[in-house]
Coordinates of C-alpha atoms in Angstrom, one line a residue:
Chain S
M1 CA -0.1 -0.2 0.0
G2 CA 1.3 3.2 -0.8
D3 CA 4.2 1.6 -2.6
K4 CA 3.4 2.9 -6.0
L5 CA 3.2 6.5 -4.8
K6 CA 6.3 6.4 -3.1
M7 CA 8.1 5.0 -6.0
L8 CA 6.4 7.9 -7.9
T9 CA 7.7 10.2 -5.5
I10 CA 11.3 9.0 -5.9
I11 CA 11.2 8.8 -9.8
L12 CA 10.1 12.7 -9.6
L13 CA 12.4 13.7 -7.3
I14 CA 15.5 11.8 -8.9
S15 CA 14.5 13.5 -12.3
L16 CA 14.0 16.7 -10.9
I17 CA 17.7 16.2 -9.7
F18 CA 18.8 15.2 -13.1
A19 CA 16.4 18.2 -14.5
G20 CA 18.6 20.7 -12.3
C21 CA 22.1 18.8 -13.4
S22 CA 21.1 18.8 -16.9
M23 CA 20.2 22.6 -16.6
K24 CA 23.4 23.6 -15.0
D25 CA 26.0 21.8 -17.5
P26 CA 26.1 24.3 -20.5
T27 CA 26.5 27.5 -18.2
Q28 CA 28.6 25.8 -15.4
A29 CA 31.7 26.3 -16.8
K30 CA 31.2 30.1 -17.7
V31 CA 31.7 32.8 -14.7
K32 CA 28.9 35.4 -14.8
L33 CA 30.7 38.9 -14.5
K34 CA 28.0 41.3 -13.4
V35 CA 28.7 45.0 -14.4
L36 CA 26.2 47.6 -13.3
H37 CA 26.5 50.7 -15.3
A38 CA 24.8 53.8 -16.0
G39 CA 23.1 54.2 -18.9
S40 CA 25.0 56.3 -20.8
L41 CA 27.8 53.7 -20.7
T42 CA 25.9 51.1 -22.6
E43 CA 27.3 51.3 -25.7
P44 CA 31.1 51.6 -25.0
F45 CA 30.4 48.7 -22.2
K46 CA 28.7 46.4 -25.1
E47 CA 32.1 47.1 -26.9
L48 CA 34.3 46.2 -23.9
K49 CA 32.2 43.1 -23.0
K50 CA 33.0 41.8 -26.3
I51 CA 36.8 42.4 -26.1
F52 CA 36.7 40.8 -22.4
E53 CA 35.1 38.0 -23.5
A54 CA 37.5 37.5 -26.4
K55 CA 40.2 37.8 -24.0
Y56 CA 38.5 35.5 -21.4
P57 CA 36.6 32.9 -23.0
N58 CA 35.4 31.4 -19.7
V59 CA 33.7 34.6 -18.2
E60 CA 30.2 35.9 -19.5
V61 CA 30.0 39.8 -19.1
Q62 CA 26.6 40.5 -17.9
L63 CA 25.9 44.0 -18.7
E64 CA 22.9 45.9 -16.7
A65 CA 22.2 49.6 -17.6
A66 CA 20.3 51.7 -15.3
G67 CA 20.3 55.4 -14.0
S68 CA 23.3 55.9 -12.2
A69 CA 21.7 56.1 -8.6
K70 CA 19.5 53.1 -9.2
T71 CA 22.4 51.1 -10.3
I72 CA 24.1 51.9 -7.0
R73 CA 20.8 51.6 -5.1
K74 CA 20.6 47.9 -6.4
V75 CA 23.9 47.2 -4.8
T76 CA 23.2 49.1 -1.5
E77 CA 19.7 48.6 -1.0
L78 CA 18.7 45.3 -2.8
H79 CA 21.9 43.9 -1.9
K80 CA 22.2 42.5 -5.4
E81 CA 25.8 40.9 -6.3
A82 CA 27.7 43.2 -8.7
D83 CA 31.2 42.7 -9.7
V84 CA 31.6 46.3 -11.1
V85 CA 29.7 49.2 -10.5
A86 CA 30.2 52.4 -13.2
S87 CA 28.5 55.4 -12.4
A88 CA 27.6 58.5 -14.7
D89 CA 28.4 60.5 -11.5
Y90 CA 31.7 59.8 -10.0
T91 CA 30.9 61.4 -6.7
L92 CA 27.5 59.1 -6.5
I93 CA 30.3 56.2 -5.9
P94 CA 31.8 57.7 -2.5
K95 CA 28.4 59.3 -1.4
L96 CA 26.1 56.3 -1.7
M97 CA 28.6 53.4 -1.3
Y98 CA 31.2 54.4 1.1
P99 CA 32.5 53.1 3.5
E100 CA 30.2 50.1 3.8
Y101 CA 30.3 49.0 -0.1
A102 CA 33.2 50.2 -1.6
D103 CA 36.2 52.2 -0.7
W104 CA 38.1 53.7 -3.8
T105 CA 36.7 55.3 -7.3
I106 CA 38.7 55.6 -10.5
K107 CA 37.5 58.7 -12.7
F108 CA 38.0 57.3 -16.3
A109 CA 36.3 59.1 -18.9
R110 CA 34.2 62.4 -19.2
N111 CA 31.5 63.8 -21.6
Q112 CA 29.5 66.7 -21.9
I113 CA 25.7 67.7 -22.4
V114 CA 24.4 68.5 -25.8
L115 CA 20.7 69.7 -27.5
A116 CA 20.0 66.4 -29.6
Y117 CA 17.7 66.5 -32.4
L118 CA 16.6 65.1 -36.0
D119 CA 16.5 66.2 -39.4
T120 CA 12.8 66.1 -39.4
S121 CA 12.7 68.1 -35.9
K122 CA 11.3 71.7 -36.0
Y123 CA 13.4 74.1 -36.9
A124 CA 16.4 71.8 -37.5
N125 CA 17.7 73.7 -40.2
E126 CA 18.2 77.0 -38.1
I127 CA 19.4 75.8 -34.9
N128 CA 22.8 76.5 -33.9
S129 CA 24.8 77.0 -30.6
N130 CA 24.1 80.6 -30.5
N131 CA 20.3 80.7 -31.2
W132 CA 19.0 77.2 -29.6
Y133 CA 17.2 78.5 -26.6
E134 CA 15.2 80.9 -29.0
I135 CA 14.1 77.9 -31.0
L136 CA 13.3 75.9 -27.8
R137 CA 11.3 78.8 -26.8
R138 CA 8.9 78.8 -30.0
P139 CA 5.5 77.6 -28.9
D140 CA 5.5 74.7 -31.1
V141 CA 8.7 73.2 -30.1
K142 CA 8.7 70.3 -27.7
F143 CA 11.8 69.0 -26.1
G144 CA 12.7 66.9 -23.5
F145 CA 15.2 65.7 -20.4
S146 CA 15.3 63.2 -17.8
N147 CA 14.1 63.3 -14.5
P148 CA 16.4 65.3 -12.5
N149 CA 15.6 63.3 -9.2
D150 CA 16.3 60.2 -10.9
D151 CA 19.3 60.6 -13.4
P152 CA 22.2 62.9 -13.2
C153 CA 21.5 63.9 -16.7
G154 CA 18.2 65.5 -15.8
Y155 CA 20.0 67.8 -13.1
R156 CA 22.8 68.0 -15.5
S157 CA 20.3 69.6 -17.7
Q158 CA 18.7 71.8 -15.5
M159 CA 22.1 73.2 -14.5
V160 CA 22.9 73.9 -18.8
I161 CA 19.8 75.7 -19.2
K162 CA 20.2 77.8 -16.0
L163 CA 24.2 78.3 -16.6
A164 CA 22.7 79.8 -20.0
E165 CA 21.0 82.3 -18.7
L166 CA 24.4 83.5 -17.0
Y167 CA 26.3 83.1 -20.0
Y168 CA 24.1 84.7 -22.7
N169 CA 22.9 87.4 -19.9
D170 CA 19.6 86.8 -20.4
D171 CA 17.8 86.0 -17.6
S172 CA 14.3 84.7 -18.6
I173 CA 15.7 81.5 -20.3
Y174 CA 15.3 79.0 -17.9
D175 CA 11.8 80.6 -17.3
D176 CA 10.3 80.2 -20.7
L177 CA 11.6 76.8 -21.2
V178 CA 11.0 75.2 -18.0
A179 CA 9.7 77.3 -15.1
K180 CA 6.6 78.3 -17.1
N181 CA 6.1 74.6 -17.8
S182 CA 6.7 72.9 -14.5
N183 CA 6.9 73.4 -10.7
L184 CA 11.1 73.5 -11.1
R185 CA 12.2 77.1 -9.8
W186 CA 15.7 78.4 -9.4
V187 CA 16.4 81.0 -6.3
E188 CA 19.3 82.9 -5.9
E189 CA 21.5 82.4 -2.8
N190 CA 24.5 84.7 -2.3
G191 CA 25.3 85.1 -6.2
N192 CA 24.9 81.4 -6.7
F193 CA 21.6 79.8 -7.8
V194 CA 19.9 76.9 -6.5
L195 CA 17.2 74.3 -7.8
K196 CA 15.1 72.9 -5.3
M197 CA 13.8 69.7 -6.6
P198 CA 9.8 68.9 -5.9
N199 CA 8.9 65.1 -5.5
S200 CA 9.0 63.7 -8.8
E201 CA 5.0 63.7 -8.5
N202 CA 4.9 67.2 -8.3
I203 CA 7.1 67.9 -11.2
N204 CA 3.9 68.7 -12.8
P205 CA 5.3 69.6 -16.4
N206 CA 3.2 70.8 -19.1
T207 CA 3.5 67.6 -21.2
D208 CA 2.5 69.6 -24.3
K209 CA 5.8 71.2 -24.3
L210 CA 8.3 69.0 -22.2
M211 CA 8.6 65.4 -21.8
I212 CA 10.2 64.1 -18.9
R213 CA 11.2 60.4 -18.3
S214 CA 12.9 59.0 -15.7
M215 CA 16.0 57.9 -17.7
E216 CA 17.6 59.7 -20.4
M217 CA 17.9 56.9 -22.6
E218 CA 14.1 56.6 -22.5
L219 CA 14.0 60.1 -24.8
I220 CA 15.9 58.4 -27.3
Y221 CA 12.9 56.6 -28.5
A222 CA 10.8 59.4 -27.8
L223 CA 12.9 62.0 -30.4
E224 CA 13.0 58.9 -33.1
A225 CA 9.0 58.7 -32.7
K226 CA 8.7 62.5 -33.0
E227 CA 7.3 62.7 -29.8
I228 CA 9.9 65.5 -29.0
D229 CA 11.9 67.6 -31.3
Y230 CA 15.0 68.4 -29.2
Y231 CA 16.5 66.7 -25.8
F232 CA 19.2 67.4 -23.7
I233 CA 21.4 64.4 -23.6
Y234 CA 25.2 63.6 -23.3
R235 CA 26.9 64.0 -26.1
S236 CA 28.2 60.2 -26.3
V237 CA 24.3 59.0 -26.3
A238 CA 23.7 61.6 -29.4
Q239 CA 26.7 60.0 -31.4
Q240 CA 25.9 56.8 -30.8
H241 CA 22.5 57.0 -32.4
G242 CA 23.4 59.0 -34.9
H243 CA 21.2 62.0 -33.5
K244 CA 22.3 65.7 -34.8
F245 CA 23.4 67.7 -31.9
V246 CA 24.3 71.5 -31.0
E247 CA 27.3 71.7 -29.0
L248 CA 26.5 74.3 -26.5
P249 CA 29.2 76.6 -25.2
A250 CA 32.2 75.0 -22.9
Q251 CA 31.0 77.4 -20.4
I252 CA 27.9 76.0 -19.8
D253 CA 27.9 72.1 -21.1
L254 CA 29.6 70.8 -17.9
S255 CA 32.4 69.6 -20.1
S256 CA 35.5 71.4 -19.5
V257 CA 37.4 71.5 -16.2
E258 CA 38.9 75.2 -17.2
H259 CA 35.2 76.3 -16.5
A260 CA 34.7 74.3 -13.0
D261 CA 34.5 77.6 -11.1
F262 CA 31.4 78.8 -13.4
Y263 CA 30.1 75.5 -13.2
K264 CA 30.1 75.7 -9.5
K265 CA 27.6 78.7 -9.7
V266 CA 24.4 76.3 -9.9
K267 CA 23.2 73.7 -7.2
V268 CA 20.5 71.3 -7.4
I269 CA 19.3 70.0 -4.1
L270 CA 17.2 66.5 -5.2
A271 CA 13.8 65.4 -3.6
N272 CA 15.9 63.0 -1.6
G273 CA 17.9 65.9 0.0
K274 CA 21.0 65.3 -1.8
E275 CA 22.8 68.3 -2.9
V276 CA 24.7 68.4 -6.2
T277 CA 26.8 71.1 -7.3
G278 CA 27.6 71.5 -10.9
K279 CA 30.7 70.4 -11.9
P280 CA 32.5 68.9 -15.3
I281 CA 31.0 65.5 -16.3
V282 CA 33.1 62.7 -14.9
Y283 CA 32.5 58.9 -15.0
G284 CA 33.7 56.8 -12.0
I285 CA 34.1 53.2 -11.6
T286 CA 34.9 51.0 -8.6
I287 CA 34.7 47.2 -7.3
P288 CA 32.1 46.8 -4.7
K289 CA 32.9 44.7 -1.5
N290 CA 30.4 42.1 -2.2
A291 CA 31.8 41.5 -5.7
V292 CA 32.0 37.7 -6.1
H293 CA 34.7 37.5 -8.8
R294 CA 37.0 39.9 -7.9
D295 CA 39.8 38.5 -9.8
Y296 CA 38.1 39.1 -13.3
A297 CA 36.4 42.5 -12.0
E298 CA 40.0 44.0 -11.5
K299 CA 40.7 42.6 -14.9
F300 CA 37.8 44.5 -16.1
V301 CA 38.2 47.6 -14.7
E302 CA 41.8 47.0 -16.3
L303 CA 40.6 47.2 -19.3
V304 CA 38.1 49.9 -18.7
I305 CA 41.4 52.4 -17.9
S306 CA 44.1 50.9 -20.3
E307 CA 44.9 52.5 -23.5
E308 CA 42.9 49.5 -25.1
G309 CA 39.5 50.8 -23.5
Q310 CA 40.0 54.1 -23.6
K311 CA 40.1 53.9 -27.2
V312 CA 36.7 52.4 -27.4
F313 CA 35.3 55.6 -25.3
E314 CA 37.2 57.7 -27.6
K315 CA 35.5 56.5 -30.6
L316 CA 32.0 56.3 -28.8
G317 CA 32.1 60.1 -28.0
Q318 CA 33.2 60.2 -24.0
P319 CA 36.5 61.1 -24.4
P320 CA 39.0 59.3 -21.9
I321 CA 40.7 61.3 -19.5
T322 CA 43.8 59.8 -17.4
P323 CA 42.5 57.9 -14.7
E324 CA 42.5 59.3 -11.3
T325 CA 41.2 58.0 -7.8
D326 CA 40.8 59.1 -4.5
N327 CA 42.1 56.4 -2.6
F328 CA 45.1 54.8 -4.3
E329 CA 46.0 53.0 -1.3
K330 CA 42.9 50.6 -1.6
L331 CA 43.3 50.1 -5.3
P332 CA 43.6 46.6 -6.5
E333 CA 47.5 46.3 -7.3
N334 CA 47.0 45.9 -11.1
L335 CA 45.3 49.0 -11.6
K336 CA 47.6 51.3 -9.9
K337 CA 50.2 51.5 -12.7
Y338 CA 47.3 53.4 -14.7
V339 CA 46.2 56.2 -11.9
R340 CA 47.3 59.0 -10.8
S341 CA 46.5 59.6 -7.4
Chain X
M1 CA -15.4 -3.2 3.9
T2 CA -13.1 -5.4 2.1
S3 CA -9.4 -4.7 2.4
N4 CA -9.5 -3.9 -1.2
T5 CA -11.3 -0.9 -0.9
K6 CA -9.4 0.2 2.5
S7 CA -6.1 0.1 0.5
L8 CA -7.7 2.3 -2.1
Q9 CA -9.2 4.5 0.5
N10 CA -5.4 4.8 2.3
L11 CA -3.9 5.2 -1.1
Y12 CA -6.5 8.4 -1.7
I13 CA -5.6 10.0 1.6
N14 CA -1.6 9.7 0.9
F15 CA -2.3 11.1 -2.7
L16 CA -4.4 14.1 -1.2
K17 CA -1.6 14.3 1.5
I18 CA 1.0 15.1 -1.1
V19 CA -1.3 17.3 -3.1
A20 CA -2.2 19.4 0.0
F21 CA 1.8 19.5 0.8
L22 CA 2.7 20.8 -2.9
S23 CA -0.3 23.2 -2.7
S24 CA 0.8 24.9 0.2
L25 CA 4.3 25.4 -1.0
M26 CA 2.7 27.3 -4.0
V27 CA 0.7 29.3 -1.6
L28 CA 3.5 30.3 0.6
F29 CA 5.4 31.3 -2.6
I30 CA 2.9 33.4 -3.3
L31 CA 2.3 34.7 0.1
L32 CA 5.8 35.3 1.6
P33 CA 7.0 38.2 -0.2
I34 CA 3.5 40.4 -0.1
V35 CA 3.5 39.2 3.8
S36 CA 7.2 40.0 4.5
T37 CA 6.9 43.4 2.9
V38 CA 3.7 44.4 4.9
L39 CA 5.0 43.0 8.1
N40 CA 8.7 44.6 7.9
Q41 CA 6.7 48.0 7.1
L42 CA 4.8 47.4 10.4
F43 CA 8.4 48.0 12.7
D44 CA 8.3 51.4 10.6
L45 CA 4.9 52.5 11.5
N46 CA 5.8 56.4 11.0
G47 CA 6.9 55.8 7.4
L48 CA 3.6 54.0 6.8
I49 CA 1.6 57.1 8.6
K50 CA 3.7 59.4 6.6
A51 CA 3.0 57.8 3.7
I52 CA -1.0 57.7 4.3
Q53 CA -1.2 61.3 4.9
D54 CA 0.9 62.1 2.0
K55 CA -1.7 63.3 -0.9
A56 CA 0.4 62.4 -3.7
V57 CA 0.1 58.8 -2.9
W58 CA -3.8 58.9 -2.9
D59 CA -3.5 61.1 -6.0
S60 CA -1.6 58.4 -7.6
I61 CA -3.5 55.4 -5.9
F62 CA -7.0 57.0 -7.0
L63 CA -5.6 57.9 -10.5
T64 CA -4.6 54.1 -10.8
S65 CA -8.1 52.8 -9.9
Y66 CA -9.9 55.2 -12.3
A67 CA -7.6 54.7 -15.1
A68 CA -8.1 50.8 -14.3
L69 CA -11.9 51.4 -14.1
L70 CA -12.1 52.9 -17.4
S71 CA -10.1 50.1 -19.0
T72 CA -12.1 47.5 -17.7
L73 CA -15.5 49.4 -18.8
I74 CA -14.2 49.7 -22.1
A75 CA -13.0 45.8 -22.0
I76 CA -16.7 45.1 -21.2
V77 CA -18.3 47.0 -23.7
F78 CA -16.1 45.8 -26.8
G79 CA -14.9 42.4 -25.1
T80 CA -18.1 40.8 -24.4
P81 CA -19.4 40.6 -27.9
L82 CA -16.0 39.1 -29.1
A83 CA -16.2 36.6 -26.0
Y84 CA -19.7 35.8 -27.1
L85 CA -18.9 35.4 -30.7
L86 CA -16.0 33.2 -29.5
A87 CA -18.1 30.9 -27.3
R88 CA -20.9 30.7 -29.7
T89 CA -19.9 30.5 -33.4
D90 CA -17.4 28.7 -35.6
F91 CA -15.7 30.5 -38.3
Y92 CA -12.7 30.3 -40.4
G93 CA -9.7 31.5 -38.5
K94 CA -11.3 31.7 -34.9
S95 CA -8.3 29.8 -33.3
A96 CA -6.1 32.4 -34.6
I97 CA -8.5 35.2 -33.3
E98 CA -8.4 33.2 -29.6
G99 CA -4.5 33.1 -30.1
F100 CA -4.5 37.1 -30.8
V101 CA -6.5 37.8 -27.8
D102 CA -3.7 35.8 -25.8
L103 CA -0.7 37.8 -27.6
P104 CA -0.8 40.8 -24.6
V105 CA -0.6 38.0 -22.1
I106 CA 2.6 37.1 -24.2
I107 CA 4.8 39.7 -25.0
P108 CA 7.0 41.6 -22.5
H109 CA 5.0 44.8 -21.5
T110 CA 7.9 47.0 -22.3
V111 CA 7.6 46.0 -25.8
A112 CA 3.5 46.0 -25.5
G113 CA 4.1 50.1 -24.7
I114 CA 6.3 50.7 -27.5
A115 CA 3.8 48.8 -30.0
L116 CA 1.4 51.2 -28.2
L117 CA 3.1 54.3 -28.8
A118 CA 3.7 53.4 -32.5
V119 CA 0.0 53.4 -32.9
F120 CA -1.1 56.2 -30.2
G121 CA 1.8 58.2 -29.9
S122 CA 1.9 61.8 -31.8
S123 CA 3.1 60.4 -34.9
G124 CA 1.3 57.1 -34.5
L125 CA -1.1 55.6 -36.7
I126 CA -3.9 57.0 -34.6
G127 CA -2.4 59.6 -32.7
S128 CA -0.9 61.8 -35.5
F129 CA -4.9 62.5 -36.0
S130 CA -6.2 61.7 -32.9
P131 CA -7.7 65.2 -31.3
V132 CA -7.1 63.0 -28.0
K133 CA -3.7 63.2 -26.3
F134 CA -2.3 60.0 -25.3
V135 CA 1.3 60.6 -24.6
D136 CA 1.8 61.5 -21.2
A137 CA -1.8 61.6 -20.7
L138 CA -4.7 59.8 -18.9
P139 CA -6.1 58.3 -22.4
G140 CA -2.5 56.9 -22.7
I141 CA -2.5 55.3 -19.2
V142 CA -6.0 53.6 -20.4
V143 CA -5.0 52.2 -23.5
A144 CA -1.7 50.7 -22.1
M145 CA -3.8 48.9 -19.2
L146 CA -6.7 47.9 -21.6
F147 CA -3.9 46.0 -23.7
V148 CA -2.8 44.0 -20.9
S149 CA -5.7 43.3 -19.3
A150 CA -8.4 43.0 -21.8
P151 CA -7.6 39.2 -22.3
F152 CA -8.3 38.4 -18.6
Y153 CA -11.5 39.5 -19.4
I154 CA -12.4 38.1 -22.7
N155 CA -11.4 34.9 -21.6
T156 CA -13.4 34.7 -18.3
A157 CA -16.1 35.8 -20.1
R158 CA -15.8 33.4 -23.2
E159 CA -15.8 30.5 -20.6
G160 CA -18.9 31.9 -19.1
F161 CA -20.9 31.8 -22.3
Q162 CA -19.7 28.6 -22.8
S163 CA -21.1 27.1 -19.8
V164 CA -24.5 28.7 -20.7
D165 CA -26.7 25.5 -21.4
L166 CA -28.2 26.3 -24.7
R167 CA -31.5 24.6 -24.3
L168 CA -32.4 27.6 -22.1
E169 CA -31.8 30.1 -24.8
Q170 CA -33.7 27.7 -27.4
V171 CA -36.7 27.3 -25.0
A172 CA -36.9 31.2 -24.7
R173 CA -36.7 31.6 -28.0
T174 CA -39.4 29.0 -28.9
L175 CA -41.5 31.0 -26.4
G176 CA -41.3 33.9 -28.7
A177 CA -38.5 36.0 -27.3
S178 CA -36.1 37.8 -29.6
Q179 CA -32.6 37.1 -29.8
A180 CA -31.7 40.1 -28.3
K181 CA -34.1 39.5 -25.4
V182 CA -32.8 36.2 -24.8
F183 CA -29.5 37.9 -24.6
F184 CA -30.1 40.2 -22.1
T185 CA -32.7 38.4 -20.0
I186 CA -31.4 34.5 -20.1
T187 CA -27.6 34.5 -21.1
I188 CA -26.3 37.5 -19.6
P189 CA -28.2 36.4 -16.0
L190 CA -26.6 33.2 -16.1
T191 CA -23.2 34.5 -17.1
W192 CA -23.2 37.2 -14.6
H193 CA -20.9 35.7 -12.1
H194 CA -18.1 35.1 -15.0
L195 CA -18.3 38.7 -16.5
A196 CA -17.9 40.2 -13.1
A197 CA -15.1 38.0 -12.0
G198 CA -13.5 38.6 -15.5
A199 CA -14.0 42.7 -14.8
L200 CA -12.4 42.3 -11.5
M201 CA -9.6 40.3 -12.8
S202 CA -9.3 42.7 -15.6
W203 CA -9.3 45.6 -13.1
A204 CA -6.8 43.9 -10.8
R205 CA -4.4 43.5 -13.7
A206 CA -4.8 46.9 -15.2
I207 CA -3.7 48.4 -11.8
S208 CA -0.7 46.3 -11.4
E209 CA 0.6 47.4 -15.1
F210 CA 3.6 49.5 -15.2
G211 CA 5.9 48.5 -18.0
A212 CA 3.5 49.4 -20.5
V213 CA 2.3 52.5 -18.8
V214 CA 5.5 54.1 -17.9
I215 CA 6.6 54.0 -21.8
I216 CA 3.5 55.8 -23.2
A217 CA 3.1 58.0 -19.8
Y218 CA 5.3 58.8 -17.2
Y219 CA 3.1 61.7 -16.1
P220 CA 0.4 61.7 -14.7
M221 CA 2.0 59.2 -12.5
I222 CA 0.2 55.9 -11.2
A223 CA 1.0 54.1 -8.7
P224 CA 3.3 51.9 -9.6
T225 CA 5.3 54.7 -11.4
L226 CA 5.3 56.5 -8.0
I227 CA 6.5 53.7 -6.4
Y228 CA 9.3 52.9 -8.8
D229 CA 10.1 56.7 -8.5
R230 CA 10.4 56.9 -5.0
F231 CA 12.5 53.8 -5.0
L232 CA 14.8 55.5 -7.3
T233 CA 15.3 58.9 -5.6
A234 CA 15.0 58.0 -2.1
G235 CA 15.4 54.0 -1.7
L236 CA 13.5 51.2 -0.3
A237 CA 12.5 52.7 2.8
A238 CA 10.7 55.4 1.1
S239 CA 9.1 53.3 -1.9
R240 CA 7.5 50.2 0.2
P241 CA 5.2 52.2 2.7
V242 CA 3.2 53.4 -0.9
A243 CA 3.5 49.8 -1.8
V244 CA 1.9 48.8 1.0
I245 CA -1.0 51.0 1.1
L246 CA -1.2 50.1 -2.1
I247 CA -1.3 46.1 -1.5
L248 CA -3.8 46.8 1.4
F249 CA -6.0 49.3 -0.9
C250 CA -6.4 46.8 -3.8
F251 CA -7.0 43.8 -1.4
A252 CA -9.5 45.5 0.3
V253 CA -11.2 46.3 -2.7
F254 CA -10.9 42.6 -4.1
I255 CA -12.2 41.4 -1.2
F256 CA -15.3 43.7 -1.0
L257 CA -16.0 42.9 -4.7
R258 CA -15.3 39.4 -4.1
V259 CA -17.9 39.1 -1.3
L260 CA -20.4 40.8 -3.5
L261 CA -19.8 38.1 -6.3
W262 CA -20.3 35.3 -3.8
G263 CA -23.5 37.0 -2.9
R264 CA -24.6 37.0 -6.4
K265 CA -23.7 33.5 -7.0
N266 CA -25.4 32.1 -4.3
E267 CA -28.7 33.9 -5.4
H268 CA -28.3 31.4 -8.4
T269 CA -27.5 28.5 -7.3

């Protein structure tokens, strides 16, 4: 009595075990290197993945793109295992990950904010780096930026538009483009300017003029589907997607270390209380302390900052910089020779 | 009782034990994440109270329920005839249409969102000439919800129509009732329970949709978008209370409607 059932259970269990084994087999040999990175690094990292996997055929590089803040939160709050973390704002790594989840950051590339468009965008044949804000002012032009609360590209866009007021000496640019179409307001504080971000649900954009999305990459489709005529984006992203772009003056596009003092005039306080001051856009990378495959992670970061990796960034519109770190002592040995402390 | 029947009975009891064991694992799997989210929140009552007092949270929850309600009503108006057609008639290509109805369940919802944008976007097939604006507006939320939730209504309603005893309708017809009268006085009351259950499932599915909605309409913010955004900007501690409120709110509505439904069912049986 019950024998048949027992047999059945045993057979079931055995087959389950076998199923487990056979599922494991093909992938078992591969090391899965988890690389979490900012959305704007998607293209160069895809390329680095190819190079890396060719060098180490036993490794599968798993790339996971998200906004920089979210990328880091996946590690610090969701406790997701990650071997490499790369952020579009190098300051986020010390701010959010130190000391528990990481203790060094390497700056490895830079970028700049441009105004991207397509031939089909309204007034595409007129726009240039002197009149771009006049074009955006026109009532039939729709433009976009990512949510400053979620995405560095978003708060940087706000900084760029505000800096444009100072640079062009026209104090209604931000009002006309953004403030009149949303709840975003800059206030002056001792000669500097501060934008205190409302919670995202209270940004309240006039969606006939402004399109906001959580992440900058979501706006690419909006441009291509002609939902918007222009959007503020990293030069690299515009270049990689074959979009045209207006290069803004170096004084306002957050690309140049030379103008760092001017960039400092603007500061955004995010809804979560974090304060970000205008500064040149520099990418940062680290290996979190909970990395599973530390050895390969070190090799991957080495590729990123080596000459071979830097060529990739050059080609894709993210000019590399001489790698710099804030904590030379803690760096893995193999990285030290590339890095200036 | 012979020993043979006794052993058969034992076999059946053993079988039931295994069934019960496996079932409880399934229930645990579903309940554990939800219960632990809610319980974890109880340790942070301040966060929960703050979220309950936050108008933005309720605005987004009401917007979500309202959009889901609109989507469900549209599903009822256009889905009921389709379900009836699929249940009662045979025609060339019927199984293909049955397959199409299930498509939204199969495609990833981000893909659904992109596909909807191609149709309802400002330069889309319908969006380019429609006076109604879909992108970043309530109608956009409703179409995204409708797309992913309609199959739940249509399939349940079809099962309902299939379960009706055709002889009852025939009797009514031979007594001189028109086709339409039979439909509204015999068929609909007999399938009422299925239709209501399908509508409820479809409403619930619409409320839970995030992927398709966020592509077509980031604003105005529905509750799942708000939760995602709170998670991005302020982290788990800020997003969880909103999630818990949404869970409890949906659960309360669901239970309330279920009780109503059970009442209806008992009247008929």
